[in-house]
Amino acid sequence: MNITVQSIRFNADQKLIEFIKKKTGKLEQFLDSIIGGECYLRLENVDDEANKISEIKLNIPGSQLFAKGQAKSFEEATDIAVESLRRQINKHKTKTKNTVVNGRNEVLAIEEEEEEEYD
């Protein structure tokens, strides 16, 4: 998976970029059809210490997943966003499995009705 990291109004060091790529790369364990992604890092001007924001957008076939994390460090914010994406991926997989199963059940029901008509 190819992920682009963009830091807004500051320069992110290479260690942080590698950390983000490593964390987001682990999402391929849950869904191997991830096309790519983008990560935006920014500082928010607030009095709170948790002013670091990491926003991650993943492109998957037929959809996009988005998560945002805010914490005291970019690493923590990235962890929060990646965990949210992991849950979204699991929900997406469950939805697609149910759709396929329901589609098959509908096809089987139609075939059974056609057999009854011929009897």
JSON list of C-alpha atoms in Angstrom, two decimals:
[
{"chain": "A", "resi": 1, "resn": "MET", "atom": "CA", "xyz": [0.00, 0.00, 0.00]},
{"chain": "A", "resi": 2, "resn": "ASN", "atom": "CA", "xyz": [1.24, 3.45, -0.87]},
{"chain": "A", "resi": 3, "resn": "ILE", "atom": "CA", "xyz": [0.56, 6.17, 1.69]},
{"chain": "A", "resi": 4, "resn": "THR", "atom": "CA", "xyz": [1.37, 9.84, 1.26]},
{"chain": "A", "resi": 5, "resn": "VAL", "atom": "CA", "xyz": [2.23, 11.83, 4.38]},
{"chain": "A", "resi": 6, "resn": "GLN", "atom": "CA", "xyz": [1.74, 15.59, 4.29]},
{"chain": "A", "resi": 7, "resn": "SER", "atom": "CA", "xyz": [2.59, 17.90, 7.15]},
{"chain": "A", "resi": 8, "resn": "ILE", "atom": "CA", "xyz": [0.81, 21.23, 7.08]},
{"chain": "A", "resi": 9, "resn": "ARG", "atom": "CA", "xyz": [2.82, 24.32, 8.06]},
{"chain": "A", "resi": 10, "resn": "PHE", "atom": "CA", "xyz": [5.74, 22.33, 9.54]},
{"chain": "A", "resi": 11, "resn": "ASN", "atom": "CA", "xyz": [8.30, 19.76, 8.44]},
{"chain": "A", "resi": 12, "resn": "ALA", "atom": "CA", "xyz": [7.82, 16.24, 9.77]},
{"chain": "A", "resi": 13, "resn": "ASP", "atom": "CA", "xyz": [11.00, 14.30, 10.47]},
{"chain": "A", "resi": 14, "resn": "GLN", "atom": "CA", "xyz": [11.72, 11.00, 8.72]},
{"chain": "A", "resi": 15, "resn": "LYS", "atom": "CA", "xyz": [11.17, 8.94, 11.90]},
{"chain": "A", "resi": 16, "resn": "LEU", "atom": "CA", "xyz": [7.59, 10.18, 12.19]},
{"chain": "A", "resi": 17, "resn": "ILE", "atom": "CA", "xyz": [6.88, 9.48, 8.53]},
{"chain": "A", "resi": 18, "resn": "GLU", "atom": "CA", "xyz": [8.27, 5.94, 8.85]},
{"chain": "A", "resi": 19, "resn": "PHE", "atom": "CA", "xyz": [6.18, 5.39, 12.01]},
{"chain": "A", "resi": 20, "resn": "ILE", "atom": "CA", "xyz": [3.00, 6.42, 10.18]},
{"chain": "A", "resi": 21, "resn": "LYS", "atom": "CA", "xyz": [3.78, 4.21, 7.17]},
{"chain": "A", "resi": 22, "resn": "LYS", "atom": "CA", "xyz": [4.49, 1.24, 9.45]},
{"chain": "A", "resi": 23, "resn": "LYS", "atom": "CA", "xyz": [1.24, 1.69, 11.42]},
{"chain": "A", "resi": 24, "resn": "THR", "atom": "CA", "xyz": [-0.95, 2.16, 8.36]},
{"chain": "A", "resi": 25, "resn": "GLY", "atom": "CA", "xyz": [0.79, -0.74, 6.60]},
{"chain": "A", "resi": 26, "resn": "LYS", "atom": "CA", "xyz": [-0.49, -3.05, 9.31]},
{"chain": "A", "resi": 27, "resn": "LEU", "atom": "CA", "xyz": [-4.05, -2.33, 8.16]},
{"chain": "A", "resi": 28, "resn": "GLU", "atom": "CA", "xyz": [-3.39, -4.57, 5.15]},
{"chain": "A", "resi": 29, "resn": "GLN", "atom": "CA", "xyz": [-3.64, -7.52, 7.54]},
{"chain": "A", "resi": 30, "resn": "PHE", "atom": "CA", "xyz": [-7.35, -6.75, 7.85]},
{"chain": "A", "resi": 31, "resn": "LEU", "atom": "CA", "xyz": [-8.08, -5.77, 4.25]},
{"chain": "A", "resi": 32, "resn": "ASP", "atom": "CA", "xyz": [-5.64, -6.61, 1.48]},
{"chain": "A", "resi": 33, "resn": "SER", "atom": "CA", "xyz": [-7.42, -4.63, -1.23]},
{"chain": "A", "resi": 34, "resn": "ILE", "atom": "CA", "xyz": [-6.43, -1.18, 0.09]},
{"chain": "A", "resi": 35, "resn": "ILE", "atom": "CA", "xyz": [-5.48, 0.92, -2.92]},
{"chain": "A", "resi": 36, "resn": "GLY", "atom": "CA", "xyz": [-3.64, 3.73, -1.14]},
{"chain": "A", "resi": 37, "resn": "GLY", "atom": "CA", "xyz": [-3.95, 6.42, 1.42]},
{"chain": "A", "resi": 38, "resn": "GLU", "atom": "CA", "xyz": [-3.14, 9.92, 2.55]},
{"chain": "A", "resi": 39, "resn": "CYS", "atom": "CA", "xyz": [-2.16, 11.19, 5.98]},
{"chain": "A", "resi": 40, "resn": "TYR", "atom": "CA", "xyz": [-2.35, 14.84, 6.97]},
{"chain": "A", "resi": 41, "resn": "LEU", "atom": "CA", "xyz": [-0.50, 16.07, 10.04]},
{"chain": "A", "resi": 42, "resn": "ARG", "atom": "CA", "xyz": [-1.28, 19.47, 11.49]},
{"chain": "A", "resi": 43, "resn": "LEU", "atom": "CA", "xyz": [-0.98, 21.52, 14.64]},
{"chain": "A", "resi": 44, "resn": "GLU", "atom": "CA", "xyz": [-4.06, 23.21, 16.00]},
{"chain": "A", "resi": 45, "resn": "ASN", "atom": "CA", "xyz": [-3.80, 26.56, 17.76]},
{"chain": "A", "resi": 46, "resn": "VAL", "atom": "CA", "xyz": [-5.48, 25.78, 21.08]},
{"chain": "A", "resi": 47, "resn": "ASP", "atom": "CA", "xyz": [-4.48, 26.12, 24.72]},
{"chain": "A", "resi": 48, "resn": "ASP", "atom": "CA", "xyz": [-4.84, 22.38, 25.26]},
{"chain": "A", "resi": 49, "resn": "GLU", "atom": "CA", "xyz": [-1.72, 20.20, 25.10]},
{"chain": "A", "resi": 50, "resn": "ALA", "atom": "CA", "xyz": [-3.49, 17.76, 22.78]},
{"chain": "A", "resi": 51, "resn": "ASN", "atom": "CA", "xyz": [-3.04, 19.99, 19.74]},
{"chain": "A", "resi": 52, "resn": "LYS", "atom": "CA", "xyz": [-1.55, 17.49, 17.30]},
{"chain": "A", "resi": 53, "resn": "ILE", "atom": "CA", "xyz": [-3.94, 16.09, 14.71]},
{"chain": "A", "resi": 54, "resn": "SER", "atom": "CA", "xyz": [-3.46, 13.14, 12.38]},
{"chain": "A", "resi": 55, "resn": "GLU", "atom": "CA", "xyz": [-6.06, 12.61, 9.64]},
{"chain": "A", "resi": 56, "resn": "ILE", "atom": "CA", "xyz": [-5.89, 9.44, 7.55]},
{"chain": "A", "resi": 57, "resn": "LYS", "atom": "CA", "xyz": [-7.90, 8.70, 4.42]},
{"chain": "A", "resi": 58, "resn": "LEU", "atom": "CA", "xyz": [-7.80, 5.22, 2.86]},
{"chain": "A", "resi": 59, "resn": "ASN", "atom": "CA", "xyz": [-8.99, 4.40, -0.64]},
{"chain": "A", "resi": 60, "resn": "ILE", "atom": "CA", "xyz": [-10.59, 0.97, -0.95]},
{"chain": "A", "resi": 61, "resn": "PRO", "atom": "CA", "xyz": [-12.51, -0.46, -3.90]},
{"chain": "A", "resi": 62, "resn": "GLY", "atom": "CA", "xyz": [-15.84, 1.32, -4.10]},
{"chain": "A", "resi": 63, "resn": "SER", "atom": "CA", "xyz": [-15.34, 3.51, -1.04]},
{"chain": "A", "resi": 64, "resn": "GLN", "atom": "CA", "xyz": [-13.14, 5.71, 1.13]},
{"chain": "A", "resi": 65, "resn": "LEU", "atom": "CA", "xyz": [-12.48, 5.40, 4.85]},
{"chain": "A", "resi": 66, "resn": "PHE", "atom": "CA", "xyz": [-11.51, 8.40, 6.97]},
{"chain": "A", "resi": 67, "resn": "ALA", "atom": "CA", "xyz": [-10.33, 8.75, 10.56]},
{"chain": "A", "resi": 68, "resn": "LYS", "atom": "CA", "xyz": [-9.01, 11.59, 12.68]},
{"chain": "A", "resi": 69, "resn": "GLY", "atom": "CA", "xyz": [-6.99, 11.40, 15.87]},
{"chain": "A", "resi": 70, "resn": "GLN", "atom": "CA", "xyz": [-6.03, 14.21, 18.22]},
{"chain": "A", "resi": 71, "resn": "ALA", "atom": "CA", "xyz": [-3.52, 13.83, 21.05]},
{"chain": "A", "resi": 72, "resn": "LYS", "atom": "CA", "xyz": [-0.41, 15.23, 22.73]},
{"chain": "A", "resi": 73, "resn": "SER", "atom": "CA", "xyz": [1.87, 13.65, 20.13]},
{"chain": "A", "resi": 74, "resn": "PHE", "atom": "CA", "xyz": [1.53, 12.74, 16.46]},
{"chain": "A", "resi": 75, "resn": "GLU", "atom": "CA", "xyz": [2.31, 9.10, 17.29]},
{"chain": "A", "resi": 76, "resn": "GLU", "atom": "CA", "xyz": [-0.63, 8.91, 19.71]},
{"chain": "A", "resi": 77, "resn": "ALA", "atom": "CA", "xyz": [-2.92, 10.69, 17.26]},
{"chain": "A", "resi": 78, "resn": "THR", "atom": "CA", "xyz": [-1.89, 8.26, 14.53]},
{"chain": "A", "resi": 79, "resn": "ASP", "atom": "CA", "xyz": [-2.57, 5.29, 16.81]},
{"chain": "A", "resi": 80, "resn": "ILE", "atom": "CA", "xyz": [-6.07, 6.60, 17.51]},
{"chain": "A", "resi": 81, "resn": "ALA", "atom": "CA", "xyz": [-6.79, 7.14, 13.81]},
{"chain": "A", "resi": 82, "resn": "VAL", "atom": "CA", "xyz": [-5.41, 3.72, 12.79]},
{"chain": "A", "resi": 83, "resn": "GLU", "atom": "CA", "xyz": [-7.50, 1.96, 15.45]},
{"chain": "A", "resi": 84, "resn": "SER", "atom": "CA", "xyz": [-10.59, 3.76, 14.18]},
{"chain": "A", "resi": 85, "resn": "LEU", "atom": "CA", "xyz": [-9.78, 2.69, 10.62]},
{"chain": "A", "resi": 86, "resn": "ARG", "atom": "CA", "xyz": [-9.32, -0.91, 11.77]},
{"chain": "A", "resi": 87, "resn": "ARG", "atom": "CA", "xyz": [-12.84, -0.89, 13.23]},
{"chain": "A", "resi": 88, "resn": "GLN", "atom": "CA", "xyz": [-14.22, 0.70, 10.04]},
{"chain": "A", "resi": 89, "resn": "ILE", "atom": "CA", "xyz": [-12.52, -1.98, 7.92]},
{"chain": "A", "resi": 90, "resn": "ASN", "atom": "CA", "xyz": [-14.07, -4.75, 10.03]},
{"chain": "A", "resi": 91, "resn": "LYS", "atom": "CA", "xyz": [-17.50, -3.12, 9.71]},
{"chain": "A", "resi": 92, "resn": "HIS", "atom": "CA", "xyz": [-17.02, -2.73, 5.94]},
{"chain": "A", "resi": 93, "resn": "LYS", "atom": "CA", "xyz": [-16.04, -6.40, 5.57]},
{"chain": "A", "resi": 94, "resn": "THR", "atom": "CA", "xyz": [-19.07, -7.50, 7.60]},
{"chain": "A", "resi": 95, "resn": "LYS", "atom": "CA", "xyz": [-21.39, -5.42, 5.43]},
{"chain": "A", "resi": 96, "resn": "THR", "atom": "CA", "xyz": [-19.96, -6.80, 2.18]},
{"chain": "A", "resi": 97, "resn": "LYS", "atom": "CA", "xyz": [-20.14, -10.39, 3.46]},
{"chain": "A", "resi": 98, "resn": "ASN", "atom": "CA", "xyz": [-23.80, -9.92, 4.45]},
{"chain": "A", "resi": 99, "resn": "THR", "atom": "CA", "xyz": [-24.58, -8.45, 1.04]},
{"chain": "A", "resi": 100, "resn": "VAL", "atom": "CA", "xyz": [-23.00, -11.40, -0.75]},
{"chain": "A", "resi": 101, "resn": "VAL", "atom": "CA", "xyz": [-24.74, -13.93, 1.49]},
{"chain": "A", "resi": 102, "resn": "ASN", "atom": "CA", "xyz": [-28.09, -12.19, 1.07]},
{"chain": "A", "resi": 103, "resn": "GLY", "atom": "CA", "xyz": [-27.55, -12.04, -2.68]},
{"chain": "A", "resi": 104, "resn": "ARG", "atom": "CA", "xyz": [-26.93, -15.79, -2.77]},
{"chain": "A", "resi": 105, "resn": "ASN", "atom": "CA", "xyz": [-29.96, -16.48, -0.59]},
{"chain": "A", "resi": 106, "resn": "GLU", "atom": "CA", "xyz": [-32.14, -14.45, -2.93]},
{"chain": "A", "resi": 107, "resn": "VAL", "atom": "CA", "xyz": [-30.81, -16.34, -5.96]},
{"chain": "A", "resi": 108, "resn": "LEU", "atom": "CA", "xyz": [-31.49, -19.69, -4.23]},
{"chain": "A", "resi": 109, "resn": "ALA", "atom": "CA", "xyz": [-35.02, -18.58, -3.34]},
{"chain": "A", "resi": 110, "resn": "ILE", "atom": "CA", "xyz": [-35.74, -17.61, -6.96]},
{"chain": "A", "resi": 111, "resn": "GLU", "atom": "CA", "xyz": [-34.41, -20.95, -8.25]},
{"chain": "A", "resi": 112, "resn": "GLU", "atom": "CA", "xyz": [-36.60, -22.87, -5.77]},
{"chain": "A", "resi": 113, "resn": "GLU", "atom": "CA", "xyz": [-39.68, -20.91, -6.87]},
{"chain": "A", "resi": 114, "resn": "GLU", "atom": "CA", "xyz": [-38.92, -21.73, -10.53]},
{"chain": "A", "resi": 115, "resn": "GLU", "atom": "CA", "xyz": [-38.60, -25.45, -9.69]},
{"chain": "A", "resi": 116, "resn": "GLU", "atom": "CA", "xyz": [-41.98, -25.38, -7.93]},
{"chain": "A", "resi": 117, "resn": "GLU", "atom": "CA", "xyz": [-43.58, -23.81, -10.98]},
{"chain": "A", "resi": 118, "resn": "TYR", "atom": "CA", "xyz": [-42.34, -26.66, -13.19]},
{"chain": "A", "resi": 119, "resn": "ASP", "atom": "CA", "xyz": [-43.58, -29.39, -10.83]}
]
